[in-house]
Coordinates of C-alpha atoms in Angstrom, one line a residue:
M1 CA -12.4 -18.8 8.4
S2 CA -11.8 -17.5 4.9
Y3 CA -11.6 -13.8 4.0
R4 CA -15.0 -12.0 3.5
A5 CA -14.9 -8.8 1.5
P6 CA -16.2 -6.0 3.8
V7 CA -18.1 -4.3 0.9
A8 CA -20.5 -2.3 3.1
E9 CA -17.7 -0.8 5.2
L10 CA -15.6 0.0 2.2
A11 CA -18.5 1.7 0.4
F12 CA -19.2 3.8 3.5
T13 CA -15.6 4.8 3.8
L14 CA -15.3 5.6 0.1
R15 CA -18.4 7.9 0.2
H16 CA -18.2 9.6 3.6
V17 CA -14.4 9.8 4.3
A18 CA -12.8 10.0 0.8
G19 CA -15.5 11.6 -1.2
L20 CA -16.5 9.0 -3.8
E21 CA -19.2 11.2 -5.4
A22 CA -16.6 13.8 -6.3
A23 CA -14.3 11.2 -7.8
L24 CA -17.2 9.8 -9.9
A25 CA -18.2 13.2 -11.1
G26 CA -14.6 14.0 -12.1
S27 CA -14.0 10.6 -13.8
G28 CA -15.2 11.7 -17.2
Q29 CA -18.0 9.2 -17.0
G30 CA -20.8 11.4 -15.9
D31 CA -23.4 8.7 -15.9
L32 CA -21.5 6.6 -13.3
T33 CA -23.6 6.5 -10.1
L34 CA -23.0 5.4 -6.6
E35 CA -25.1 2.3 -7.4
D36 CA -22.8 1.5 -10.2
A37 CA -19.8 1.9 -7.9
R38 CA -21.5 -0.4 -5.3
A39 CA -22.0 -3.0 -8.1
V40 CA -18.3 -2.9 -9.0
L41 CA -17.4 -3.4 -5.4
E42 CA -19.8 -6.3 -5.0
E43 CA -18.4 -8.1 -8.1
A44 CA -14.8 -7.4 -7.0
G45 CA -15.7 -8.8 -3.6
R46 CA -17.1 -11.9 -5.1
L47 CA -13.9 -12.4 -7.1
A48 CA -11.9 -12.0 -3.9
G49 CA -14.0 -14.4 -1.9
S50 CA -14.7 -17.1 -4.4
V51 CA -11.6 -17.2 -6.7
L52 CA -8.6 -15.7 -4.9
A53 CA -9.2 -16.5 -1.2
P54 CA -9.4 -20.3 -1.7
L55 CA -6.0 -20.3 -3.3
N56 CA -4.3 -18.3 -0.5
R57 CA -3.3 -21.3 1.7
V58 CA -2.6 -23.4 -1.4
G59 CA -0.1 -20.8 -2.6
D60 CA 1.6 -20.5 0.8
R61 CA 2.1 -24.2 1.2
H62 CA 3.1 -24.9 -2.5
G63 CA 5.2 -21.8 -3.2
T64 CA 6.8 -21.4 -6.7
L65 CA 9.2 -23.6 -8.5
L66 CA 12.2 -22.6 -10.7
A67 CA 13.4 -25.3 -13.1
D68 CA 15.4 -24.7 -16.3
G69 CA 14.7 -21.0 -16.2
V70 CA 11.0 -21.5 -16.0
V71 CA 9.0 -20.4 -12.9
T72 CA 5.9 -22.4 -12.2
T73 CA 3.2 -20.8 -10.0
P74 CA 1.0 -22.8 -7.6
P75 CA -1.9 -24.9 -8.7
G76 CA -4.9 -22.8 -9.6
W77 CA -2.9 -19.6 -10.2
R78 CA -3.1 -19.6 -14.0
E79 CA -6.8 -20.2 -14.0
A80 CA -7.4 -17.5 -11.4
Y81 CA -5.3 -15.0 -13.4
R82 CA -7.3 -15.8 -16.5
T83 CA -10.5 -15.2 -14.6
F84 CA -9.1 -11.9 -13.3
V85 CA -8.1 -10.5 -16.7
E86 CA -11.2 -11.8 -18.6
G87 CA -13.3 -9.9 -16.1
G88 CA -11.5 -6.7 -17.1
W89 CA -10.2 -6.1 -13.6
N90 CA -6.6 -5.5 -14.7
G91 CA -7.5 -2.2 -16.4
L92 CA -10.1 -0.9 -14.0
S93 CA -8.5 2.6 -13.6
A94 CA -6.3 2.5 -16.8
P95 CA -7.0 5.0 -19.6
E96 CA -9.9 4.1 -21.9
S97 CA -7.7 5.1 -24.8
H98 CA -5.6 2.0 -24.2
G99 CA -8.5 -0.4 -23.4
G100 CA -9.0 0.4 -19.7
Q101 CA -12.2 1.4 -18.0
G102 CA -11.0 4.8 -16.8
L103 CA -12.7 4.4 -13.4
P104 CA -11.5 6.5 -10.4
H105 CA -8.3 5.5 -8.6
L106 CA -10.5 5.7 -5.4
L107 CA -12.8 2.9 -6.6
N108 CA -9.8 0.9 -7.8
A109 CA -8.2 1.3 -4.4
A110 CA -11.1 -0.4 -2.7
C111 CA -11.0 -3.3 -5.2
T112 CA -7.3 -3.6 -4.7
E113 CA -7.8 -3.9 -1.0
M114 CA -10.2 -6.7 -1.3
W115 CA -8.1 -8.7 -3.7
N116 CA -5.0 -8.4 -1.5
G117 CA -7.0 -9.3 1.6
A118 CA -8.1 -12.5 -0.1
N119 CA -4.7 -13.4 -1.5
L120 CA -1.7 -11.0 -1.2
A121 CA 0.8 -13.2 -3.1
F122 CA -1.4 -13.4 -6.1
S123 CA -2.4 -9.7 -6.1
L124 CA 1.3 -8.5 -6.3
C125 CA 1.4 -9.4 -10.0
P126 CA -1.4 -6.9 -11.1
L127 CA -0.1 -4.3 -8.6
L128 CA 3.2 -4.2 -10.4
T129 CA 1.6 -4.2 -13.8
A130 CA -0.6 -1.2 -12.8
G131 CA 2.5 0.8 -11.9
G132 CA 4.1 -0.2 -15.2
I133 CA 1.1 1.0 -17.1
E134 CA 1.2 4.4 -15.4
A135 CA 5.0 4.8 -16.1
V136 CA 4.7 3.9 -19.8
E137 CA 1.6 6.0 -20.3
K138 CA 3.1 9.1 -18.7
H139 CA 6.7 8.8 -19.9
G140 CA 6.9 6.4 -22.8
S141 CA 7.2 7.3 -26.5
D142 CA 4.3 6.9 -28.8
A143 CA 5.9 3.8 -30.3
L144 CA 6.2 2.2 -26.8
K145 CA 2.6 3.1 -25.9
A146 CA 1.3 1.6 -29.1
G147 CA 3.3 -1.5 -28.7
Y148 CA 2.8 -2.3 -25.1
L149 CA 0.0 -0.4 -23.3
E150 CA -3.0 -2.2 -24.7
K151 CA -1.6 -5.7 -23.8
L152 CA -0.5 -4.5 -20.3
V153 CA -3.9 -2.9 -19.7
S154 CA -5.7 -6.1 -20.8
G155 CA -3.4 -8.3 -18.6
E156 CA -2.2 -10.3 -21.6
W157 CA 1.2 -9.1 -20.5
T158 CA 2.5 -8.2 -17.1
A159 CA 5.1 -5.7 -15.9
T160 CA 7.9 -5.6 -13.3
M161 CA 10.0 -3.0 -11.6
N162 CA 13.8 -3.6 -11.7
L163 CA 15.6 -1.3 -9.3
T164 CA 17.5 -3.3 -6.7
E165 CA 21.0 -4.8 -7.2
P166 CA 23.0 -7.0 -4.8
Q167 CA 25.5 -4.2 -3.9
A168 CA 23.0 -1.3 -3.9
G169 CA 20.0 -2.1 -1.8
S170 CA 18.0 1.1 -1.4
D171 CA 20.9 3.3 -2.6
L172 CA 20.1 3.7 -6.3
A173 CA 23.2 5.8 -6.7
L174 CA 25.3 2.6 -6.6
L175 CA 23.6 0.9 -9.6
R176 CA 25.9 -0.9 -12.0
T177 CA 23.6 -2.2 -14.7
R178 CA 24.7 -0.7 -18.0
A179 CA 23.0 0.5 -21.1
E180 CA 24.7 1.1 -24.5
P181 CA 23.0 2.5 -27.6
N182 CA 22.7 0.1 -30.5
G183 CA 22.4 2.9 -33.1
D184 CA 18.8 2.1 -34.1
G185 CA 17.0 3.7 -31.2
S186 CA 17.4 0.6 -29.0
Y187 CA 19.9 -0.1 -26.2
R188 CA 21.9 -3.1 -25.0
I189 CA 21.3 -3.8 -21.3
T190 CA 23.7 -5.8 -19.2
G191 CA 23.6 -6.4 -15.4
A192 CA 21.9 -8.1 -12.6
K193 CA 18.8 -7.2 -10.5
I194 CA 17.5 -8.9 -7.3
Y195 CA 14.1 -8.9 -5.5
I196 CA 12.1 -8.7 -8.7
T197 CA 8.5 -9.5 -8.0
Y198 CA 7.0 -11.8 -10.7
G199 CA 10.2 -11.3 -12.7
E200 CA 9.4 -14.7 -14.3
H201 CA 6.2 -16.7 -14.2
D202 CA 3.9 -18.9 -16.3
L203 CA 0.8 -16.6 -16.2
T204 CA 1.5 -14.7 -19.4
E205 CA 3.7 -15.3 -22.5
N206 CA 5.5 -11.9 -22.2
I207 CA 6.8 -9.9 -19.2
V208 CA 7.7 -6.3 -19.6
H209 CA 10.6 -5.3 -17.4
L210 CA 11.1 -1.7 -16.5
V211 CA 14.9 -1.5 -15.7
L212 CA 17.0 1.2 -14.3
A213 CA 20.5 1.3 -15.9
R214 CA 23.4 3.7 -16.4
L215 CA 24.7 4.9 -19.7
K216 CA 28.3 5.2 -20.4
D217 CA 29.7 8.6 -19.2
A218 CA 26.5 9.3 -17.4
P219 CA 26.7 11.7 -14.4
A220 CA 27.6 10.0 -11.1
G221 CA 24.9 9.2 -8.5
T222 CA 21.1 9.2 -9.2
R223 CA 21.5 12.0 -11.7
G224 CA 23.0 9.5 -14.2
I225 CA 20.3 6.8 -14.1
S226 CA 18.0 6.1 -17.1
L227 CA 14.9 3.9 -17.4
F228 CA 14.4 1.2 -20.1
L229 CA 11.6 -1.0 -21.2
V230 CA 13.1 -4.5 -21.6
P231 CA 10.6 -7.2 -22.7
K232 CA 11.0 -10.9 -22.2
V233 CA 9.8 -11.5 -25.7
L234 CA 10.9 -9.0 -28.4
P235 CA 8.5 -7.5 -31.0
D236 CA 9.7 -10.1 -33.6
G237 CA 8.8 -12.9 -31.4
S238 CA 12.3 -13.9 -30.4
R239 CA 13.4 -14.4 -26.8
N240 CA 15.3 -11.4 -25.3
D241 CA 18.7 -11.9 -23.7
L242 CA 17.5 -12.1 -20.1
R243 CA 16.6 -14.8 -17.6
C244 CA 15.6 -15.6 -14.1
S245 CA 18.7 -16.8 -12.3
G246 CA 17.1 -17.7 -9.0
I247 CA 14.1 -17.3 -6.8
E248 CA 14.2 -16.3 -3.1
H249 CA 13.0 -18.6 -0.3
K250 CA 11.2 -16.2 1.9
L251 CA 9.5 -15.7 5.3
G252 CA 6.2 -15.0 3.6
I253 CA 4.4 -14.4 0.3
H254 CA 5.6 -17.8 -0.7
A255 CA 3.5 -17.9 -3.9
S256 CA 4.9 -14.7 -5.3
P257 CA 8.1 -15.4 -7.2
T258 CA 10.8 -13.0 -6.0
C259 CA 13.4 -13.3 -8.7
S260 CA 17.0 -12.6 -9.4
M261 CA 17.3 -11.4 -13.0
A262 CA 20.3 -11.6 -15.3
F263 CA 20.4 -9.3 -18.3
G264 CA 22.9 -9.8 -21.1
D265 CA 24.4 -13.2 -20.7
G266 CA 24.7 -13.4 -24.5
G267 CA 25.9 -9.9 -25.1
G268 CA 23.0 -7.7 -24.0
A269 CA 19.3 -7.6 -23.7
T270 CA 17.5 -5.2 -26.0
G271 CA 15.6 -2.4 -24.4
W272 CA 14.1 1.0 -25.3
L273 CA 14.5 4.3 -23.4
I274 CA 11.5 5.6 -21.3
G275 CA 11.6 9.3 -21.0
E276 CA 15.0 11.1 -21.3
E277 CA 18.5 9.8 -20.8
N278 CA 19.7 10.3 -17.2
R279 CA 16.2 11.2 -16.1
G280 CA 15.1 7.7 -15.4
L281 CA 14.6 8.0 -11.7
A282 CA 11.9 10.6 -12.2
C283 CA 10.1 8.2 -14.5
M284 CA 10.5 5.3 -12.2
F285 CA 9.1 7.3 -9.3
T286 CA 5.8 7.4 -11.2
M287 CA 5.7 3.6 -10.9
M288 CA 7.1 3.6 -7.4
N289 CA 4.5 6.1 -6.1
S290 CA 1.7 4.0 -7.6
A291 CA 3.2 0.9 -6.0
R292 CA 3.7 2.7 -2.6
L293 CA 0.0 3.4 -2.4
G294 CA -0.7 -0.1 -3.5
V295 CA 1.5 -1.5 -0.7
G296 CA -0.3 0.7 1.8
L297 CA -3.5 -0.9 0.6
Q298 CA -1.9 -4.3 1.0
G299 CA -1.2 -3.3 4.6
V300 CA -4.9 -2.5 5.1
A301 CA -5.9 -5.7 3.4
V302 CA -3.8 -8.0 5.5
A303 CA -4.8 -6.2 8.6
E304 CA -8.5 -6.6 7.7
A305 CA -8.0 -10.3 7.0
A306 CA -6.2 -10.8 10.4
T307 CA -8.9 -8.8 12.2
Q308 CA -11.7 -11.0 10.7
K309 CA -9.9 -14.2 11.6
A310 CA -9.1 -13.1 15.2
L311 CA -12.7 -11.8 15.7
A312 CA -14.2 -15.1 14.5
Y313 CA -11.8 -17.1 16.7
A314 CA -12.5 -15.0 19.8
Q315 CA -16.3 -15.5 19.3
E316 CA -15.8 -19.3 19.2
R317 CA -13.0 -20.0 21.7
R318 CA -14.1 -20.5 25.3
Q319 CA -11.8 -20.1 28.2
G320 CA -12.3 -19.0 31.8
R321 CA -15.2 -16.9 33.0
A322 CA -15.2 -13.2 32.1
P323 CA -15.8 -10.8 34.9
G324 CA -19.5 -9.9 35.0
A325 CA -20.6 -13.1 33.3
G326 CA -23.9 -14.2 34.7
E327 CA -24.4 -17.2 36.9
G328 CA -25.9 -20.3 35.4
E329 CA -24.5 -19.7 31.9
G330 CA -22.5 -22.9 32.3
G331 CA -18.9 -23.6 31.1
A332 CA -16.4 -21.0 30.1
S333 CA -17.0 -17.7 28.4
P334 CA -16.1 -16.9 24.8
I335 CA -12.8 -15.1 25.1
I336 CA -14.3 -12.1 23.3
E337 CA -16.0 -11.3 26.6
H338 CA -12.7 -10.7 28.3
A339 CA -11.7 -7.1 28.5
D340 CA -8.1 -7.5 27.3
V341 CA -9.2 -9.5 24.3
Q342 CA -11.7 -6.8 23.5
R343 CA -8.9 -4.2 23.8
M344 CA -6.8 -6.2 21.3
L345 CA -9.6 -6.7 18.9
L346 CA -10.6 -3.0 19.0
T347 CA -7.0 -2.0 18.5
M348 CA -6.9 -4.2 15.4
K349 CA -10.2 -3.0 14.0
A350 CA -9.5 0.7 14.7
G351 CA -6.0 0.7 13.3
T352 CA -7.1 -1.1 10.2
A353 CA -10.0 1.4 9.6
A354 CA -7.7 4.4 10.2
A355 CA -5.1 3.1 7.7
R356 CA -7.9 2.5 5.2
G357 CA -9.1 6.1 5.5
I358 CA -5.6 7.4 4.8
C359 CA -5.1 5.2 1.8
Y360 CA -8.5 6.2 0.3
L361 CA -7.8 9.9 0.9
T362 CA -4.6 9.5 -1.1
A363 CA -6.4 7.8 -3.9
A364 CA -9.0 10.5 -3.9
A365 CA -6.3 13.2 -4.1
L366 CA -4.9 11.4 -7.2
D367 CA -8.4 11.6 -8.8
A368 CA -8.8 15.2 -7.9
A369 CA -5.5 16.0 -9.5
R370 CA -7.1 15.1 -12.9
G371 CA -9.6 17.9 -12.4
P372 CA -9.7 21.7 -11.7
E373 CA -7.7 21.3 -8.5
G374 CA -4.8 20.0 -10.5
Q375 CA -1.4 20.5 -8.9
A376 CA -2.7 21.3 -5.4
A377 CA -4.4 17.9 -5.3
Y378 CA -1.3 16.2 -6.7
D379 CA 0.8 17.8 -4.0
R380 CA -1.7 16.6 -1.4
A381 CA -1.4 13.0 -2.8
S382 CA 2.4 13.4 -2.7
L383 CA 2.3 14.4 1.0
L384 CA 0.0 11.5 1.9
T385 CA 1.7 8.8 -0.1
P386 CA 4.5 8.0 2.4
V387 CA 2.0 8.1 5.2
A388 CA -0.3 5.7 3.4
K389 CA 2.6 3.3 2.7
A390 CA 4.3 3.4 6.0
F391 CA 1.6 3.9 8.6
S392 CA -0.6 1.3 6.9
T393 CA 2.1 -1.4 6.7
D394 CA 3.2 -0.7 10.3
I395 CA -0.4 -1.2 11.3
A396 CA -0.4 -4.5 9.3
N397 CA 2.6 -5.8 11.3
E398 CA 1.0 -4.7 14.6
V399 CA -2.4 -6.1 13.8
T400 CA -1.2 -9.4 12.5
S401 CA 0.9 -9.8 15.6
L402 CA -2.1 -9.1 17.8
G403 CA -4.1 -11.6 15.7
V404 CA -1.6 -14.3 16.6
Q405 CA -1.9 -13.2 20.3
V406 CA -5.7 -13.4 20.2
H407 CA -5.4 -17.0 18.9
G408 CA -3.0 -17.8 21.7
G409 CA -0.9 -21.0 21.1
M410 CA -3.1 -21.8 18.1
G411 CA -1.9 -18.6 16.5
F412 CA 1.7 -19.8 16.5
V413 CA 0.9 -23.0 14.5
E414 CA 0.0 -22.9 10.8
E415 CA -3.4 -24.5 11.1
T416 CA -5.4 -21.3 11.8
G417 CA -3.7 -19.2 9.1
A418 CA -3.0 -16.4 11.6
A419 CA 0.8 -17.2 11.3
Q420 CA 0.7 -16.8 7.5
L421 CA -0.8 -13.4 7.7
M422 CA 1.9 -12.3 10.2
R423 CA 4.6 -13.7 7.9
D424 CA 3.2 -12.2 4.8
A425 CA 2.8 -8.8 6.4
R426 CA 6.4 -8.5 7.5
I427 CA 7.7 -7.6 4.0
L428 CA 5.2 -4.7 3.6
A429 CA 7.3 -2.3 5.7
I430 CA 10.4 -3.2 3.7
Y431 CA 9.7 -3.3 0.0
E432 CA 8.9 -0.3 -2.2
G433 CA 11.1 1.8 0.1
T434 CA 11.5 0.9 3.8
N435 CA 9.3 2.7 6.2
G436 CA 12.3 4.6 7.5
I437 CA 12.8 5.9 3.9
Q438 CA 9.1 6.9 3.8
G439 CA 9.7 9.0 6.9
L440 CA 12.7 10.7 5.4
D441 CA 10.7 11.3 2.2
L442 CA 7.8 12.8 4.2
V443 CA 9.9 15.1 6.3
G444 CA 12.7 16.0 3.9
R445 CA 10.8 16.3 0.7
K446 CA 7.0 16.5 1.3
L447 CA 6.7 18.9 4.2
P448 CA 8.6 21.7 2.3
L449 CA 6.1 21.5 -0.6
N450 CA 4.9 25.0 -1.5
G451 CA 6.8 26.4 1.5
G452 CA 4.9 24.2 3.9
A453 CA 1.5 25.3 2.6
T454 CA 0.4 21.8 1.5
V455 CA 0.9 20.2 5.0
R456 CA -0.6 23.3 6.7
A457 CA -3.7 22.9 4.6
Q458 CA -3.9 19.2 5.5
I459 CA -3.6 19.9 9.2
A460 CA -6.4 22.6 8.8
S461 CA -8.7 19.9 7.2
M462 CA -8.0 17.7 10.3
R463 CA -9.0 20.5 12.6
E464 CA -12.3 21.0 10.8
V465 CA -13.2 17.4 11.4
A466 CA -12.3 17.6 15.1
E467 CA -14.4 20.8 15.4
G468 CA -17.3 18.9 13.7
V469 CA -17.1 16.3 16.4
L470 CA -17.3 19.0 19.0
R471 CA -20.3 20.6 17.4
D472 CA -22.1 17.2 17.1
N473 CA -22.2 17.1 20.9
S474 CA -23.3 13.5 21.1
P475 CA -22.4 11.8 24.4
A476 CA -21.4 8.7 22.4
F477 CA -18.3 10.5 21.2
G478 CA -16.9 10.8 24.8
H479 CA -13.6 12.6 24.7
T480 CA -13.0 12.1 20.9
A481 CA -12.9 15.8 20.1
A482 CA -10.5 16.7 22.8
R483 CA -8.2 13.8 22.1
L484 CA -8.1 14.5 18.4
R485 CA -7.5 18.2 18.9
A486 CA -4.6 17.4 21.2
A487 CA -3.1 15.0 18.6
I488 CA -3.6 17.5 15.8
E489 CA -1.9 20.3 17.8
S490 CA 1.0 18.0 18.5
L491 CA 1.3 17.4 14.8
D492 CA 1.2 21.1 14.1
R493 CA 3.9 21.9 16.6
A494 CA 6.1 19.0 15.3
T495 CA 5.6 20.2 11.8
S496 CA 6.7 23.7 12.7
F497 CA 9.8 22.3 14.3
A498 CA 10.7 20.2 11.3
L499 CA 10.1 23.1 8.8
R500 CA 12.2 25.5 10.9
A501 CA 15.1 22.9 11.1
L502 CA 15.0 22.4 7.4
A503 CA 14.9 26.1 6.6
S504 CA 17.8 26.7 9.0
N505 CA 20.0 24.1 7.3
R506 CA 19.8 21.7 10.2
P507 CA 18.2 18.8 8.4
E508 CA 19.6 16.2 10.9
E509 CA 17.3 17.7 13.6
A510 CA 14.3 17.1 11.5
L511 CA 15.3 13.8 9.9
A512 CA 16.2 12.2 13.3
G513 CA 12.6 12.4 14.2
A514 CA 11.2 11.4 10.8
T515 CA 9.9 8.0 11.8
P516 CA 8.0 9.2 14.9
Y517 CA 6.8 12.2 12.9
L518 CA 5.3 9.9 10.3
R519 CA 3.6 7.9 13.1
L520 CA 2.2 11.1 14.6
F521 CA 0.9 12.2 11.2
G522 CA -0.8 8.8 10.8
L523 CA -2.4 8.9 14.2
A524 CA -3.8 12.4 13.6
Q525 CA -4.9 11.8 10.1
G526 CA -6.2 8.3 10.8
G527 CA -8.1 9.5 13.8
T528 CA -9.8 12.2 11.8
C529 CA -10.7 9.7 9.1
L530 CA -12.5 7.6 11.7
A531 CA -14.1 10.7 13.2
K532 CA -15.4 11.7 9.7
A533 CA -17.0 8.3 9.3
A534 CA -18.5 8.6 12.8
L535 CA -19.9 12.0 12.1
A536 CA -21.7 10.6 9.0
A537 CA -22.9 7.7 11.1
S538 CA -24.2 10.1 13.8
A539 CA -26.1 12.1 11.2
A540 CA -27.7 8.9 9.9
I541 CA -28.8 8.0 13.4
R542 CA -30.4 11.4 13.9
D543 CA -32.2 10.8 10.6
G544 CA -33.7 7.7 11.9
E545 CA -31.5 5.0 10.4
T546 CA -31.2 1.9 12.6
D547 CA -28.2 0.1 11.0
P548 CA -26.1 -1.0 14.0
A549 CA -22.9 -0.3 12.0
H550 CA -23.5 3.4 12.7
A551 CA -23.1 3.1 16.4
A552 CA -20.1 0.8 15.9
R553 CA -18.4 3.5 13.8
I554 CA -18.9 6.1 16.5
A555 CA -17.5 3.6 19.1
L556 CA -14.5 2.8 17.0
A557 CA -13.6 6.5 16.4
R558 CA -13.9 7.1 20.2
F559 CA -11.7 4.1 21.0
F560 CA -9.0 5.3 18.5
A561 CA -9.1 8.8 19.9
E562 CA -9.1 7.8 23.6
N563 CA -6.7 4.9 23.4
L564 CA -4.4 5.2 20.4
A565 CA -4.2 8.9 19.4
T566 CA -3.1 9.6 23.0
A567 CA 0.4 8.5 21.9
A568 CA 0.7 11.8 20.0
G569 CA 2.1 13.8 22.9
G570 CA 5.0 11.4 23.5
L571 CA 5.8 11.3 19.8
E572 CA 5.8 15.1 19.7
Q573 CA 8.3 15.3 22.5
T574 CA 10.5 12.7 20.7
I575 CA 10.5 14.8 17.6
L576 CA 11.2 18.1 19.4
D577 CA 14.2 16.5 20.9
G578 CA 15.5 16.4 17.4
G579 CA 18.8 14.8 16.8
G580 CA 19.8 14.8 20.4
F581 CA 20.0 11.1 20.5
V582 CA 22.4 10.8 17.6
H583 CA 25.6 11.5 19.6
E584 CA 24.6 9.2 22.4
A585 CA 23.7 6.5 19.8
R586 CA 27.2 6.6 18.4
I587 CA 28.7 6.1 21.9
A588 CA 26.3 3.4 22.9
L589 CA 26.5 1.4 19.7
A590 CA 30.3 1.6 19.6
S591 CA 30.6 -0.4 22.8

C-alpha cells in the first residue's frame, strides 16, 4: 500500500498536545483559524499522497547518477519539485518579508512529517534549504539576505550544509577547509567536504552551500571556525570554483544525492562570511538545530509509513487460527488477530505517536519563543531538540524493524516496501549528529540551562498530565497514571543525579548514562504526550462525541504506559550507576 497522510490524527495532536491555537494566535496572522490550518494540512497531505508517494519506490530503485560533474535525479523528481515550489510549500514558515508565508513552525512540522512519510529522499532537499534560510536570516549580512533569501524561500535555489570532512567526522575541531580574504569582502575557500546532502542536483540552477572553514591564524579547535556562503553560481552568472567529486552508494535514501564536494580546484571558490569570523559554529548551529528537529520529524514520518504498511498487511495476511477465533469461520485467521502481532503493531503505533508528540512540542516551543515567553520558550525548545531528534529516530529504527517482522519473510524482500523503509530509517540516528551525541548534548549542555530550572519545569509539566489522568478516573485508563508517575519520578531522580555530577565536576558519571537518560526522557515525555491526547479524547467522549478514534487514543496511551514506559526504572538504575562500567569496558574491550 502507498502512504496515506494521517491528517485527522495530526490535526488532533497539533491542537490537543502541542497547542496549535496558541501558535496560530502568536503567528502575527490573527485571522488564521483552526479551519485554515486544517485546510493547509489537507492540501499538504494531498501533495504527499498524489505527487511524492508514487515516486518513492521509483527513486529507491533508480537512485541518482553522476556524470561529468552533473548529478541527475530520478525520473519525476524535477516535475515533483516544481509542483512543490509552485505551491508555495518551500516557504511555509519562512519570514513574509522575504516571500514566505510566516506560518507557525508547528503547522510546518506536521506538513514536513507528511512529505517525509511519503518520500524521505525527496524531502531531504527542502529540509536542508529550510535550515539554510534560517541561518542566513538570523546571521547573514543585509547584502546576503537581499541576494539570497528570496530565492531560497521560493525554492528557486536550494541550500546545503557543509560540515563533515574525511578526517574529521563529527569532530569539527579537526576541520581543514581554509578561507582567505580576497580584500573585497569576499573570501577564497579551498578544501573538501563529504556527506553533503543534495550537494549537486538538477532541480535548480543554483545551490547555496553553507561551508565551515578555518581562517589563517584562527584559534585552534572549534573556536577558530567560520561560516561562509558559497554559491554554485556567482552573482555575475559565472560558475564558482566548486564541484561534486563523487556520490555515495548507500544502504538507503538512494534517491538523495549524498555528495563529496571539492572547493578550490582552480585556486579557490568565492564565498562570503556569515556572522563573525571564528564564530561560525554558533551560526551553523542555527541550521543544525533546525535540521535536528527536521530529522526527528523524518523519524516520525518513516515510522508512520512503516506502521501503515504493517497494519494493512496484517489485516490481509491469513495464517493459522488465532486463539479464541470462532468455529465455522473457515480457513486461517488474519494475523492481526494473533496476540503477538497485536503487540508489535501497538508498539509501532504507540512509539510513533509518542515521538510525534515530542517533535510537535519542540516546534510549539520555537513558536512560543517568538512571543512574550521569549527566552524561556527557546530554552525549552533547546532542551527538547536532542530528545526529538534521537528518541524519534531510534523509534523509527525500531518500528521499521518491527514492520519487517510483521511481514515475515515478505518483509525481507523488496516487493512489499517494508525493507526500503528499514534501510531508509537507518541513517536517521546517524546524520545531523549521531544519537549518542544528542545524549551528550542533552545531559552536558541542556540539563544545566538556567541552573536546571528549564528541565525541572518540563518535568513539572509532565507531572501535571499524569495527575490529570488520575483525576479523570476513567476505567479505560487502567494503570496509566501510576505507570506514568513512576516513569516521571525515575526521570526526576536521574536528572538530579546528572545535575549533581555535573556541578561536582564529575561529568563522566553523568555522560556515561547520557544515552539511557535520553531514552528515559523520551519515554516520560512521550508517554505524557499520549496521555494528554487521551485526556482530550476522554473529555470528548463525555461530551457525547462518538468518533471511535477517541477510544483508540485512550487505549494507545494505556498501552504505552503499561508496556513501554515500564522500562523507566531499569533505565534509571543504569544512569545512577554512572560511569561504573567505564573501567570494566576498558578491560573487556582490550582482550
